mmCIF file of C-alpha atoms in Angstrom:
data_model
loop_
_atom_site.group_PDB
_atom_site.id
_atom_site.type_symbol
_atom_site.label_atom_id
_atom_site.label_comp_id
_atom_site.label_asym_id
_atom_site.label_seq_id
_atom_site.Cartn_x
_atom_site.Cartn_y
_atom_site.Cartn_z
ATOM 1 C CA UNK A 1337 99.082 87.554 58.459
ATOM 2 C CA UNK A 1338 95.517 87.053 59.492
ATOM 3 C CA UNK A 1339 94.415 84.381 61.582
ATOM 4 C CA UNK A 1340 91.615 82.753 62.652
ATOM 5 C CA UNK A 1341 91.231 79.893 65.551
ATOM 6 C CA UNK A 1342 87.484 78.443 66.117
ATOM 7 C CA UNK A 1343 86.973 76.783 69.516
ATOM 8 C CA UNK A 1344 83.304 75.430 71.217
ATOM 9 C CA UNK A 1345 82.558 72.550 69.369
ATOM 10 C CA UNK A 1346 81.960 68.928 70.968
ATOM 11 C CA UNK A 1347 79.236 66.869 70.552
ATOM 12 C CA UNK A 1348 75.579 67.608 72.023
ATOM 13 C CA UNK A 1349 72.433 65.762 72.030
ATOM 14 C CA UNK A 1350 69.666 66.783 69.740
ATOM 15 C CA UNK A 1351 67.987 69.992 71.701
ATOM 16 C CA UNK A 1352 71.017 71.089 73.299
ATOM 17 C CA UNK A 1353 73.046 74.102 72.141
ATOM 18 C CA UNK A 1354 76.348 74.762 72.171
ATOM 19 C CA UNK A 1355 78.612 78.551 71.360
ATOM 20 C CA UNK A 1356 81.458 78.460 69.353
ATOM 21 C CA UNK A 1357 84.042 81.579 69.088
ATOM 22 C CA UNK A 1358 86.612 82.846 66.722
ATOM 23 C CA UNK A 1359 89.397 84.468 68.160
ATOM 24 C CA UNK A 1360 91.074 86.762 65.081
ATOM 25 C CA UNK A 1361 94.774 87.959 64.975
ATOM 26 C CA UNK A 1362 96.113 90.559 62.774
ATOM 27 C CA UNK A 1363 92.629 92.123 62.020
ATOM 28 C CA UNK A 1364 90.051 93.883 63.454
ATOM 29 C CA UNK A 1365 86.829 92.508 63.248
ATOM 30 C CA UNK A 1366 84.605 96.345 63.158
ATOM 31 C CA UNK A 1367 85.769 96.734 59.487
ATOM 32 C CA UNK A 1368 85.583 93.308 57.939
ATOM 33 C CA UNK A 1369 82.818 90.820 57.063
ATOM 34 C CA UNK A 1370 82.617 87.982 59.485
ATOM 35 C CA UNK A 1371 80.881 84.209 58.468
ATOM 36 C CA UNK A 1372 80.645 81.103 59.806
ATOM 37 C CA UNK A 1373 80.282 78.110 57.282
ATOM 38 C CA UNK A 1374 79.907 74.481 57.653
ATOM 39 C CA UNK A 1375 80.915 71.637 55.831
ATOM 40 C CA UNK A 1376 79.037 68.013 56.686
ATOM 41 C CA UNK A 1377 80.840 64.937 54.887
ATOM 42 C CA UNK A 1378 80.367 64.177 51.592
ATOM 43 C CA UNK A 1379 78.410 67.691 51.245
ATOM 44 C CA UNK A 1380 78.999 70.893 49.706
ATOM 45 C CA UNK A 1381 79.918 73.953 51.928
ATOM 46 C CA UNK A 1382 77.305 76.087 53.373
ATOM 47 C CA UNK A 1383 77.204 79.564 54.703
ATOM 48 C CA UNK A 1384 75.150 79.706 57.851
ATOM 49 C CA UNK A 1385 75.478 83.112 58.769
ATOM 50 C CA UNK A 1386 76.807 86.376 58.426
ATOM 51 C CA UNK A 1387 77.619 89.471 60.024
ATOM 52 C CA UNK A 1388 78.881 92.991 58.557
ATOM 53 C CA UNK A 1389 80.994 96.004 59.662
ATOM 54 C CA UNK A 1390 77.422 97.657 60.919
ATOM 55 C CA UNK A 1391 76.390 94.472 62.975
ATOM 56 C CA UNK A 1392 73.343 93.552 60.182
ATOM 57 C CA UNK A 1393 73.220 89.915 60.019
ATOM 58 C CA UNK A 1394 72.009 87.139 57.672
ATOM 59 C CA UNK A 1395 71.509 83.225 58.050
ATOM 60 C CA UNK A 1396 70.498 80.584 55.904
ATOM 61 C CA UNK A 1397 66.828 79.076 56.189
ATOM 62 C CA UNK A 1398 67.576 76.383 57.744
ATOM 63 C CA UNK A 1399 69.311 78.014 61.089
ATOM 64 C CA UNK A 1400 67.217 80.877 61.143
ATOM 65 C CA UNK A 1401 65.633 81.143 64.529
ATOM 66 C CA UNK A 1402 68.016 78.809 66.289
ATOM 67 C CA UNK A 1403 71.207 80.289 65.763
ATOM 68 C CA UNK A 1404 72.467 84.043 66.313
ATOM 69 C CA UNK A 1405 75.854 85.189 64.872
ATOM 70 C CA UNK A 1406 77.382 88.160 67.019
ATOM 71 C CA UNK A 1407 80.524 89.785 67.505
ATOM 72 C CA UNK A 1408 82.698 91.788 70.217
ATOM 73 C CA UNK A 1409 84.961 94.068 68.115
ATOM 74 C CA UNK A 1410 87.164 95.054 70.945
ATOM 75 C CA UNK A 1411 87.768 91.087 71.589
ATOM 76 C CA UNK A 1412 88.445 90.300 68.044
ATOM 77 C CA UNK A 1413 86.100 87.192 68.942
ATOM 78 C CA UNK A 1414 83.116 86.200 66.961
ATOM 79 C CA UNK A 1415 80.255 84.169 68.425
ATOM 80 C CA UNK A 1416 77.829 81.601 67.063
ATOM 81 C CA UNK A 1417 75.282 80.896 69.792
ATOM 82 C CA UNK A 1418 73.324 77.675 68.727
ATOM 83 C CA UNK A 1419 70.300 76.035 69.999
ATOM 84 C CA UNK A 1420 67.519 73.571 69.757
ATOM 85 C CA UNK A 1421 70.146 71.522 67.751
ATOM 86 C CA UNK A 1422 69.366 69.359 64.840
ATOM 87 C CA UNK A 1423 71.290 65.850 63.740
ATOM 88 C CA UNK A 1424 71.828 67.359 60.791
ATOM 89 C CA UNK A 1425 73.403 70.590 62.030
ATOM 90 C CA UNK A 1426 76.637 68.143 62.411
ATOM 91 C CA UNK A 1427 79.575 69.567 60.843
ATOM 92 C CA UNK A 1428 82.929 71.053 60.648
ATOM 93 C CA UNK A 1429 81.901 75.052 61.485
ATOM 94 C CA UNK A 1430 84.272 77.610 60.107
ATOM 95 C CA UNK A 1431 84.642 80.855 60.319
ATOM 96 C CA UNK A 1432 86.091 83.600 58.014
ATOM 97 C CA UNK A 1433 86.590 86.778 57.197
ATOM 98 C CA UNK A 1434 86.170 89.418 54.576
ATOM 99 C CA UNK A 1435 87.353 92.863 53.720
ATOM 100 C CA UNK A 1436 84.030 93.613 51.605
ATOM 101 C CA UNK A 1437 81.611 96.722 51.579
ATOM 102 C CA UNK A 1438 78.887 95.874 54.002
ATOM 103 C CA UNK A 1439 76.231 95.886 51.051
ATOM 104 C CA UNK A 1440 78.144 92.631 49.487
ATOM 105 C CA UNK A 1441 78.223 91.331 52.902
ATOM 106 C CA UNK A 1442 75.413 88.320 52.973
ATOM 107 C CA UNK A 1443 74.959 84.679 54.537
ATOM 108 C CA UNK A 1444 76.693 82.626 51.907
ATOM 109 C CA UNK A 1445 78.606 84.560 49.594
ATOM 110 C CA UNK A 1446 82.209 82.595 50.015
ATOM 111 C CA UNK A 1447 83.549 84.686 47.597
ATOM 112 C CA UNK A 1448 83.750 87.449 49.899
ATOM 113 C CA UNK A 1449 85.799 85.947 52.268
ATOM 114 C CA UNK A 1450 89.256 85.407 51.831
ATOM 115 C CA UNK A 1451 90.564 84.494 55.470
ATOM 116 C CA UNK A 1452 89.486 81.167 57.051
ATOM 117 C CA UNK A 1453 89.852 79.416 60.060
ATOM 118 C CA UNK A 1454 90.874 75.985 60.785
ATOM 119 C CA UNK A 1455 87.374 74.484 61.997
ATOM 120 C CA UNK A 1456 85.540 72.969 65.074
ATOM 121 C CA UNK A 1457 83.685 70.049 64.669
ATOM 122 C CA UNK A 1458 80.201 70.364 66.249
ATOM 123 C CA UNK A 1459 78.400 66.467 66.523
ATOM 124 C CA UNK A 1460 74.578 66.257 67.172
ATOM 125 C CA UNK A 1461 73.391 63.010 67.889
ATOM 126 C CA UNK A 1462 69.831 61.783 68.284
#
């Protein structure tokens, strides 16, 4: 069975940066679509980024520039590096995976990814 476990949250001030991983078991990372998404109280879900099994990524407008999705396929770890951090970049930050053709593979598409991790909670205060 698949399994995901996100670590590197915590809470930053506004400006800082902070990297979160996601350690996967019973997969292997260099043939599946990897995401992270976040989910802020009282809000919808929201990709952030994505990554597919040729290392193309995506993110959503509002991350763009400040945060870089990345993976190490012989770690079975995926990265989000983020910086210049934003109050409203709080949220729990999950990360999944997909088994989808790298052309369906895009920033948002939850319906592509059927394995999720628990979540980290990442806190950004002003």
């Amino acid at each position: 069975q698949v399994q995901l476990v996100e670590s590197g949250g915590g809470s930053v001030q506004a400006g800082g940066s902070l990297r979160l991983s996601c350690a996967g078991s019973e997969i292997t990372y260099s043939s599946y679509c990897m995401g992270w998404f976040r989910q802020a109280p009282g809000k919808e879900r929201e990709g952030v980024a994505a990554i597919d099994t040729h290392g193309t990524t995506s993110y959503s407008q509002s991350v763009k520039g400040r945060f870089t999705i990345s993976k190490d396929n012989a770690k079975n770890t995926l990265y989000l590096q983020m910086n210049s951090l934003k109050p409203e970049d709080t949220a729990m930050y999950y990360c999944a995976a997909g088994g989808a053709l790298a052309s369906w593979c895009y920033v948002g598409r939850s319906f592509v990814f059927d394995n999720w991790g628990q979540g980290t909670q990442v806190t950004v205060s002003s």
